[in-house]
CSV table of C-alpha atoms in Angstrom, one decimal:
chain,number,residue,atom,x,y,z
F,1,UNK,CA,106.6,98.4,-158.6
F,2,UNK,CA,104.2,95.0,-158.5
F,3,UNK,CA,101.0,96.3,-160.5
F,4,UNK,CA,97.9,95.8,-158.8
F,5,UNK,CA,96.2,92.7,-159.3
F,6,UNK,CA,94.6,91.9,-163.3
F,7,UNK,CA,93.1,89.3,-164.6
F,8,UNK,CA,95.4,87.1,-166.8
F,9,UNK,CA,92.3,86.8,-169.3
F,10,UNK,CA,92.5,90.5,-170.1
F,11,UNK,CA,96.3,90.3,-171.7
F,12,UNK,CA,94.1,90.4,-175.2
F,13,UNK,CA,96.2,93.5,-175.7
F,14,UNK,CA,99.7,93.2,-177.0
F,15,UNK,CA,101.4,95.4,-174.3
F,16,UNK,CA,100.1,92.9,-171.7
F,17,UNK,CA,101.1,89.6,-174.0
F,18,UNK,CA,104.4,91.0,-174.9
F,19,UNK,CA,105.4,91.5,-170.7
F,20,UNK,CA,104.5,88.5,-169.9
F,21,UNK,CA,106.2,86.6,-172.9
F,22,UNK,CA,109.8,89.0,-172.5
F,23,UNK,CA,109.8,87.9,-169.0
F,24,UNK,CA,109.2,84.0,-169.7
F,25,UNK,CA,111.6,84.3,-172.5
F,26,UNK,CA,108.6,82.8,-174.6
F,27,UNK,CA,106.7,84.1,-178.1
F,28,UNK,CA,103.5,86.2,-177.3
F,29,UNK,CA,101.7,83.1,-179.2
F,30,UNK,CA,102.8,80.8,-176.8
F,31,UNK,CA,101.5,82.8,-173.8
F,32,UNK,CA,98.2,83.1,-175.5
F,33,UNK,CA,98.1,79.3,-175.5
F,34,UNK,CA,99.3,78.6,-172.1
F,35,UNK,CA,96.5,81.8,-170.8
F,36,UNK,CA,93.5,79.6,-172.8
F,37,UNK,CA,94.9,76.8,-171.4
F,38,UNK,CA,95.3,75.0,-175.4
F,39,UNK,CA,97.5,71.9,-175.9
F,40,UNK,CA,100.9,71.8,-177.2
F,41,UNK,CA,102.8,73.4,-174.6
F,42,UNK,CA,105.7,71.9,-172.3
F,43,UNK,CA,105.1,71.4,-168.9
F,44,UNK,CA,108.5,73.8,-168.3
F,45,UNK,CA,107.5,76.7,-170.7
F,46,UNK,CA,103.6,76.0,-169.2
F,47,UNK,CA,105.0,77.0,-165.7
F,48,UNK,CA,107.8,79.0,-167.4
F,49,UNK,CA,104.3,81.5,-168.1
F,50,UNK,CA,102.1,81.3,-165.3
F,51,UNK,CA,105.1,82.3,-163.3
F,52,UNK,CA,105.3,85.3,-165.2
F,53,UNK,CA,101.7,85.9,-164.3
F,54,UNK,CA,102.0,85.3,-161.0
F,55,UNK,CA,105.3,87.8,-160.5
F,56,UNK,CA,104.1,90.4,-162.8
F,57,UNK,CA,101.2,90.8,-160.6
F,58,UNK,CA,98.2,89.1,-162.7
F,59,UNK,CA,95.7,86.8,-161.7
F,60,UNK,CA,95.8,83.6,-163.2
F,61,UNK,CA,92.4,82.7,-165.4
F,62,UNK,CA,90.2,80.6,-163.1
F,63,UNK,CA,90.3,77.3,-164.6
F,64,UNK,CA,94.4,77.7,-164.4
F,65,UNK,CA,94.1,78.7,-160.8
F,66,UNK,CA,95.5,76.0,-158.6
F,67,UNK,CA,94.4,75.1,-154.3
F,68,UNK,CA,97.7,75.0,-152.2
F,69,UNK,CA,98.6,71.9,-150.9
F,70,UNK,CA,99.4,73.4,-147.7
F,71,UNK,CA,102.3,75.9,-146.3
F,72,UNK,CA,106.2,74.6,-146.0
F,73,UNK,CA,108.0,76.8,-144.5
F,74,UNK,CA,112.1,77.8,-145.5
F,75,UNK,CA,114.4,79.4,-143.0
F,76,UNK,CA,117.4,80.6,-144.8
F,77,UNK,CA,120.0,83.1,-143.1
F,78,UNK,CA,119.9,87.0,-144.2
F,79,UNK,CA,119.8,87.0,-148.2
F,80,UNK,CA,123.2,89.4,-148.4
F,81,UNK,CA,125.3,86.3,-149.0
F,82,UNK,CA,123.9,85.9,-152.6
F,83,UNK,CA,123.9,82.1,-152.5
F,84,UNK,CA,121.1,81.9,-149.9
F,85,UNK,CA,118.8,83.7,-152.1
F,86,UNK,CA,119.4,81.3,-154.6
F,87,UNK,CA,118.8,78.6,-152.6
F,88,UNK,CA,115.6,80.6,-151.5
F,89,UNK,CA,114.1,80.8,-155.0
F,90,UNK,CA,115.0,77.3,-156.2
F,91,UNK,CA,113.6,76.0,-153.1
F,92,UNK,CA,110.6,77.8,-153.0
F,93,UNK,CA,110.2,78.0,-157.2
F,94,UNK,CA,109.8,73.7,-156.6
F,95,UNK,CA,107.7,74.1,-153.6
F,96,UNK,CA,105.6,76.3,-155.7
F,97,UNK,CA,105.4,73.9,-158.4
F,98,UNK,CA,103.9,71.2,-156.5
F,99,UNK,CA,101.4,72.6,-155.5
F,100,UNK,CA,102.9,74.2,-151.7
F,101,UNK,CA,102.4,77.7,-150.7
F,102,UNK,CA,106.3,78.2,-149.9
F,103,UNK,CA,106.7,80.7,-146.5
F,104,UNK,CA,110.3,82.4,-146.0
F,105,UNK,CA,111.6,83.6,-143.2
F,106,UNK,CA,114.9,85.1,-143.2
F,107,UNK,CA,116.8,85.6,-140.0
F,108,UNK,CA,118.8,89.1,-139.3
F,109,UNK,CA,121.3,89.9,-136.4
F,110,UNK,CA,119.2,91.0,-133.5
F,111,UNK,CA,115.6,89.5,-135.5
F,112,UNK,CA,113.3,87.2,-135.4
F,113,UNK,CA,115.5,83.9,-133.7
F,114,UNK,CA,114.8,80.5,-135.6
F,115,UNK,CA,113.0,78.8,-133.0
F,116,UNK,CA,110.3,81.8,-132.7
F,117,UNK,CA,109.9,81.3,-136.3
F,118,UNK,CA,109.7,77.6,-136.0
F,119,UNK,CA,106.9,78.3,-133.5
F,120,UNK,CA,105.2,80.8,-135.9
F,121,UNK,CA,105.3,77.8,-138.5
F,122,UNK,CA,103.6,75.3,-136.7
F,123,UNK,CA,101.0,77.8,-135.5
F,124,UNK,CA,100.0,77.8,-139.2
F,125,UNK,CA,99.9,74.4,-139.7
F,126,UNK,CA,103.1,73.9,-142.2
F,127,UNK,CA,103.6,70.7,-143.5
F,128,UNK,CA,107.8,71.1,-143.8
F,129,UNK,CA,110.2,73.1,-142.9
F,130,UNK,CA,113.1,73.0,-145.4
F,131,UNK,CA,116.4,74.9,-143.1
F,132,UNK,CA,119.3,76.2,-144.9
F,133,UNK,CA,122.5,76.8,-142.9
F,134,UNK,CA,120.1,77.1,-139.4
F,135,UNK,CA,121.6,76.4,-136.5
F,136,UNK,CA,122.0,73.0,-137.5
F,137,UNK,CA,125.0,74.4,-138.8
F,138,UNK,CA,126.7,75.3,-136.0
F,139,UNK,CA,128.2,72.5,-133.8
F,140,UNK,CA,128.0,74.6,-130.4
F,141,UNK,CA,124.5,75.1,-130.9
F,142,UNK,CA,121.8,72.1,-129.2
F,143,UNK,CA,120.0,69.8,-131.7
F,144,UNK,CA,117.0,69.2,-129.4
F,145,UNK,CA,114.8,72.2,-131.4
F,146,UNK,CA,115.3,69.3,-134.0
F,147,UNK,CA,115.0,66.5,-132.4
F,148,UNK,CA,111.6,67.7,-131.2
F,149,UNK,CA,110.3,68.2,-134.6
F,150,UNK,CA,110.9,65.0,-135.6
F,151,UNK,CA,109.3,63.8,-132.7
F,152,UNK,CA,105.6,65.1,-133.5
F,153,UNK,CA,106.5,63.9,-137.1
F,154,UNK,CA,107.0,66.6,-138.8
F,155,UNK,CA,109.1,66.2,-142.1
F,156,UNK,CA,112.1,68.4,-142.6
F,157,UNK,CA,115.5,68.3,-144.1
F,158,UNK,CA,118.5,70.3,-143.0
F,159,UNK,CA,120.7,71.8,-145.6
F,160,UNK,CA,124.1,72.5,-144.9
F,161,UNK,CA,125.6,71.5,-141.5
F,162,UNK,CA,125.3,68.4,-140.3
F,163,UNK,CA,124.7,66.8,-137.0
F,164,UNK,CA,124.5,63.4,-135.3
F,165,UNK,CA,121.1,62.4,-133.6
F,166,UNK,CA,118.6,63.8,-135.8
F,167,UNK,CA,116.8,62.0,-137.7
F,168,UNK,CA,116.3,63.7,-140.4
F,169,UNK,CA,117.5,64.2,-144.5
F,170,UNK,CA,120.7,66.7,-144.6
F,171,UNK,CA,121.2,68.2,-147.8
F,172,UNK,CA,125.4,69.2,-148.0
F,173,UNK,CA,127.9,70.3,-150.2
F,174,UNK,CA,131.3,68.5,-150.5
F,175,UNK,CA,133.4,70.4,-148.0
F,176,UNK,CA,136.1,68.1,-148.2
F,177,UNK,CA,136.8,67.5,-151.8
F,178,UNK,CA,135.9,71.0,-152.2
F,179,UNK,CA,138.8,71.9,-150.6
F,180,UNK,CA,140.5,69.0,-152.8
F,181,UNK,CA,139.7,70.6,-155.6
F,182,UNK,CA,141.2,74.2,-155.2
F,183,UNK,CA,144.2,73.1,-153.8
F,184,UNK,CA,145.0,70.6,-156.0
F,185,UNK,CA,144.3,73.4,-158.9
F,186,UNK,CA,146.6,76.2,-157.5
F,187,UNK,CA,149.6,73.6,-156.6
F,188,UNK,CA,149.3,72.5,-160.2
F,189,UNK,CA,150.1,76.0,-161.3
F,190,UNK,CA,153.0,75.9,-158.8
F,191,UNK,CA,151.5,77.1,-155.4
F,192,UNK,CA,153.1,76.4,-152.3
F,193,UNK,CA,152.2,78.8,-149.6
F,194,UNK,CA,148.7,78.4,-149.8
F,195,UNK,CA,146.2,80.3,-147.7
F,196,UNK,CA,142.8,79.5,-146.4
F,197,UNK,CA,139.8,82.3,-145.5
F,198,UNK,CA,137.2,81.3,-143.8
F,199,UNK,CA,134.2,82.1,-141.3
F,200,UNK,CA,133.8,81.0,-137.3
F,201,UNK,CA,135.5,77.7,-136.6
F,202,UNK,CA,131.9,76.2,-134.5
F,203,UNK,CA,130.7,76.0,-138.0
F,204,UNK,CA,130.6,72.5,-139.2
F,205,UNK,CA,130.9,73.2,-143.1
F,206,UNK,CA,133.8,75.4,-142.1
F,207,UNK,CA,135.3,72.3,-139.8
F,208,UNK,CA,135.3,70.0,-142.6
F,209,UNK,CA,136.9,72.4,-145.0
F,210,UNK,CA,139.6,73.3,-142.5
F,211,UNK,CA,140.1,69.5,-142.3
F,212,UNK,CA,140.4,69.1,-146.3
F,213,UNK,CA,142.6,71.9,-146.4
F,214,UNK,CA,145.0,70.1,-144.4
F,215,UNK,CA,144.6,67.0,-145.9
F,216,UNK,CA,145.3,68.6,-149.3
F,217,UNK,CA,148.5,70.3,-147.7
F,218,UNK,CA,149.4,67.8,-145.9
F,219,UNK,CA,152.5,66.4,-147.9
F,220,UNK,CA,153.7,70.0,-148.7
F,221,UNK,CA,157.3,70.3,-147.0
F,222,UNK,CA,158.2,73.5,-144.5
F,223,UNK,CA,154.3,74.6,-144.7
F,224,UNK,CA,153.0,76.0,-141.1
F,225,UNK,CA,149.2,75.6,-141.8
F,226,UNK,CA,148.6,77.2,-138.7
F,227,UNK,CA,149.7,80.0,-140.0
F,228,UNK,CA,148.0,80.2,-143.1
F,229,UNK,CA,144.4,78.7,-141.9
F,230,UNK,CA,142.4,82.4,-141.1
F,231,UNK,CA,139.0,81.6,-139.6
F,232,UNK,CA,136.9,84.9,-139.7
F,233,UNK,CA,133.7,86.6,-140.6
F,234,UNK,CA,131.8,85.5,-143.6
F,235,UNK,CA,131.5,88.7,-145.2
F,236,UNK,CA,133.4,91.4,-147.3
F,237,UNK,CA,135.1,92.7,-143.7
F,238,UNK,CA,136.3,89.3,-142.9
F,239,UNK,CA,137.6,88.6,-146.1
F,240,UNK,CA,139.6,91.3,-146.3
F,241,UNK,CA,141.0,91.1,-142.6
F,242,UNK,CA,142.0,87.1,-143.3
F,243,UNK,CA,143.7,88.0,-147.0
F,244,UNK,CA,145.9,91.0,-145.1
F,245,UNK,CA,147.0,88.4,-142.4
F,246,UNK,CA,147.4,85.4,-145.3
F,247,UNK,CA,149.8,88.1,-147.5
F,248,UNK,CA,151.4,88.9,-144.8
F,249,UNK,CA,152.3,85.4,-144.2
F,250,UNK,CA,153.6,85.2,-147.5
F,251,UNK,CA,150.7,83.3,-149.2
F,252,UNK,CA,150.9,83.7,-153.0
F,253,UNK,CA,147.6,81.7,-152.9
F,254,UNK,CA,144.3,82.4,-151.2
F,255,UNK,CA,141.2,79.9,-151.0
F,256,UNK,CA,137.9,81.4,-149.9
F,257,UNK,CA,135.0,79.9,-147.8
F,258,UNK,CA,132.6,82.0,-150.4
F,259,UNK,CA,133.0,84.0,-153.1
F,260,UNK,CA,131.6,87.5,-150.7
F,261,UNK,CA,134.9,86.5,-148.5
F,262,UNK,CA,137.1,86.7,-152.1
F,263,UNK,CA,135.9,89.7,-152.8
F,264,UNK,CA,137.5,90.7,-149.8
F,265,UNK,CA,140.4,89.3,-149.9
F,266,UNK,CA,140.8,91.4,-153.6
F,267,UNK,CA,140.0,94.4,-151.4
F,268,UNK,CA,143.0,93.4,-149.4
F,269,UNK,CA,145.2,92.6,-152.2
F,270,UNK,CA,144.6,96.2,-153.6
F,271,UNK,CA,145.6,97.8,-150.2
F,272,UNK,CA,148.8,96.3,-150.0
F,273,UNK,CA,149.8,96.6,-153.9
F,274,UNK,CA,149.2,92.9,-154.8
F,275,UNK,CA,147.7,92.3,-158.0
F,276,UNK,CA,145.5,89.6,-159.2
F,277,UNK,CA,146.7,87.3,-159.8
F,278,UNK,CA,149.9,88.3,-160.8
F,279,UNK,CA,151.2,88.0,-157.3
F,280,UNK,CA,148.1,86.5,-156.3
F,281,UNK,CA,146.0,83.9,-156.8
F,282,UNK,CA,142.2,83.6,-155.3
F,283,UNK,CA,139.7,81.0,-155.6
F,284,UNK,CA,136.3,81.7,-154.5
F,285,UNK,CA,133.4,79.4,-153.2
F,286,UNK,CA,129.7,79.1,-154.1
F,287,UNK,CA,130.2,80.6,-157.8
F,288,UNK,CA,127.3,83.4,-157.0
F,289,UNK,CA,126.2,85.1,-160.5
F,290,UNK,CA,127.8,87.9,-160.5
F,291,UNK,CA,131.5,86.4,-159.8
F,292,UNK,CA,132.0,86.9,-163.6
F,293,UNK,CA,131.8,90.2,-163.6
F,294,UNK,CA,134.4,91.3,-160.8
F,295,UNK,CA,137.8,92.7,-162.0
F,296,UNK,CA,139.2,90.0,-162.4
F,297,UNK,CA,136.7,87.3,-162.9
F,298,UNK,CA,136.7,84.9,-160.0
F,299,UNK,CA,137.8,81.3,-160.0
F,300,UNK,CA,135.5,79.4,-157.5
F,301,UNK,CA,134.1,76.1,-156.6
F,302,UNK,CA,130.8,76.2,-157.2
F,303,UNK,CA,128.1,74.6,-154.9
F,304,UNK,CA,125.4,72.8,-156.5
F,305,UNK,CA,122.3,74.9,-155.5
F,306,UNK,CA,120.1,73.4,-158.0
F,307,UNK,CA,120.5,69.8,-156.9
F,308,UNK,CA,120.6,70.6,-153.1
F,309,UNK,CA,117.3,72.4,-153.4
F,310,UNK,CA,116.1,69.5,-155.6
F,311,UNK,CA,117.0,66.9,-153.2
F,312,UNK,CA,116.0,69.0,-149.9
F,313,UNK,CA,112.4,69.7,-151.8
F,314,UNK,CA,111.8,66.0,-152.5
F,315,UNK,CA,112.4,64.4,-149.6
F,316,UNK,CA,110.0,66.1,-147.3
F,317,UNK,CA,107.5,66.1,-150.4
F,318,UNK,CA,108.2,62.4,-150.3
F,319,UNK,CA,107.3,62.4,-146.5
F,320,UNK,CA,104.7,64.5,-146.8
F,321,UNK,CA,103.2,61.9,-149.0
F,322,UNK,CA,103.5,59.0,-146.5
F,323,UNK,CA,106.1,57.8,-148.6
F,324,UNK,CA,109.3,56.1,-147.3
F,325,UNK,CA,112.3,58.6,-146.9
F,326,UNK,CA,115.8,57.2,-146.4
F,327,UNK,CA,116.6,59.9,-143.5
F,328,UNK,CA,120.6,60.2,-143.8
F,329,UNK,CA,122.9,62.6,-145.4
F,330,UNK,CA,123.6,63.5,-149.0
F,331,UNK,CA,126.6,64.8,-149.9
F,332,UNK,CA,126.8,66.9,-153.3
F,333,UNK,CA,130.2,67.0,-156.1
F,334,UNK,CA,131.5,70.6,-155.8
F,335,UNK,CA,132.5,72.1,-159.3
F,336,UNK,CA,135.7,73.6,-160.0
F,337,UNK,CA,135.0,76.7,-162.4
F,338,UNK,CA,138.1,78.3,-163.6
F,339,UNK,CA,138.1,82.3,-164.4
F,340,UNK,CA,141.2,84.7,-164.2
F,341,UNK,CA,142.0,85.0,-161.0
F,342,UNK,CA,144.2,82.4,-160.5
F,343,UNK,CA,147.7,82.0,-162.3
F,344,UNK,CA,151.0,80.5,-162.6
F,345,UNK,CA,153.0,81.3,-158.6
F,346,UNK,CA,155.1,84.3,-158.6
F,347,UNK,CA,159.0,83.9,-159.0
C-alpha cells in the first residue's frame, strides 16, 4: 500500500531515509544531500532519489517541487503482455523527467476504445500523445483518426506499426531483421524445419515478420513454408495452439512473435512429450525480464524498448518545443539473446 503523503523534509529519521535509499539504490547520505538540494550529486542519482520520494508517497520539499509543463497522453494495449508495461514505464519516466505529466490510458477488450481515450485527452488539453501498438498497427484500421490529430497540429508518435499517409514520427522494431537473426541462429544449429508462431496477420509488425521469415527460409530445399507459418493470438494460449500445430507439422525449431507466445509453445511441447531444447528449440521475441527464470531460460530476440521509448519521447518533446522534426519511420535493431532453449537439431 502506498503511504499517505508525508513531507520528505521530515525524513530525517533513519527509517525513512533508509527506505528512500533502498528504493533509489544509493546511500542515506546521498538521499539527505538531494532532499536538502546540496550540490555534488549526479543528475541521474538526483532523479532516482526524487522518483523514490514520489513513488513511496512523500511530498517533495517545497524547493524541489516542479511545475508541470503540461499533460502528455500515452495509449497502450492491455498490460498483460509484459513488453507494454516496459514501454509505459520508460516513456512515463522520461516524460516526468522533462517536467511533463504522463497520462496512461490502457485498452482492454470491451473497455474504453482508443478513440474515446483520444477525445478524453484532447478535452484535458494534452500537449502530445504517444501511441504504442495502437490501431495504427492494424492494417485494416482507418488512419483518419491520426491524420485528424496531425491536421490540428498535435504532436504524436506511433510505436510499432508504420502506416503510409500519416505525417508523424514512427518508431519501429526492425521486424524483418529480427527474423533473419532468429532463423540464422536455428539454421546454424542444423535446423531446417523451422516454424513461426505469431499473432493475427492483419498487424503490420506480423506482416513484416512473416516476410522476413519467408526471405530467411527461402533457400531451404523441400520445405513448405505455408505449413510452417501459424498466425494465432499474441497470448500463452495462442502460442500453445500454434506450437502444437507446428510440432505436428514436423518443426524442430519454433520462432515466436513474443515471449508470452513462447511460454505457450513450451506448454505444447510438454503436452506432446517433447523436451526443450533436446527435441525442440524455441526462440522468443521481446526479451521481457522474467524470461531468464523459465525452465529452460528462453533464447529470444530483444526489442530495444529503452531506445525506442527515448526516441518517441524526444520526437514529441521537440515538436512541442517548436523545433523542426523529421517525421518518418525510425527502425531499431534487434539483438539475439542466447540462453538455453535452443540447441542442435535432433537427428
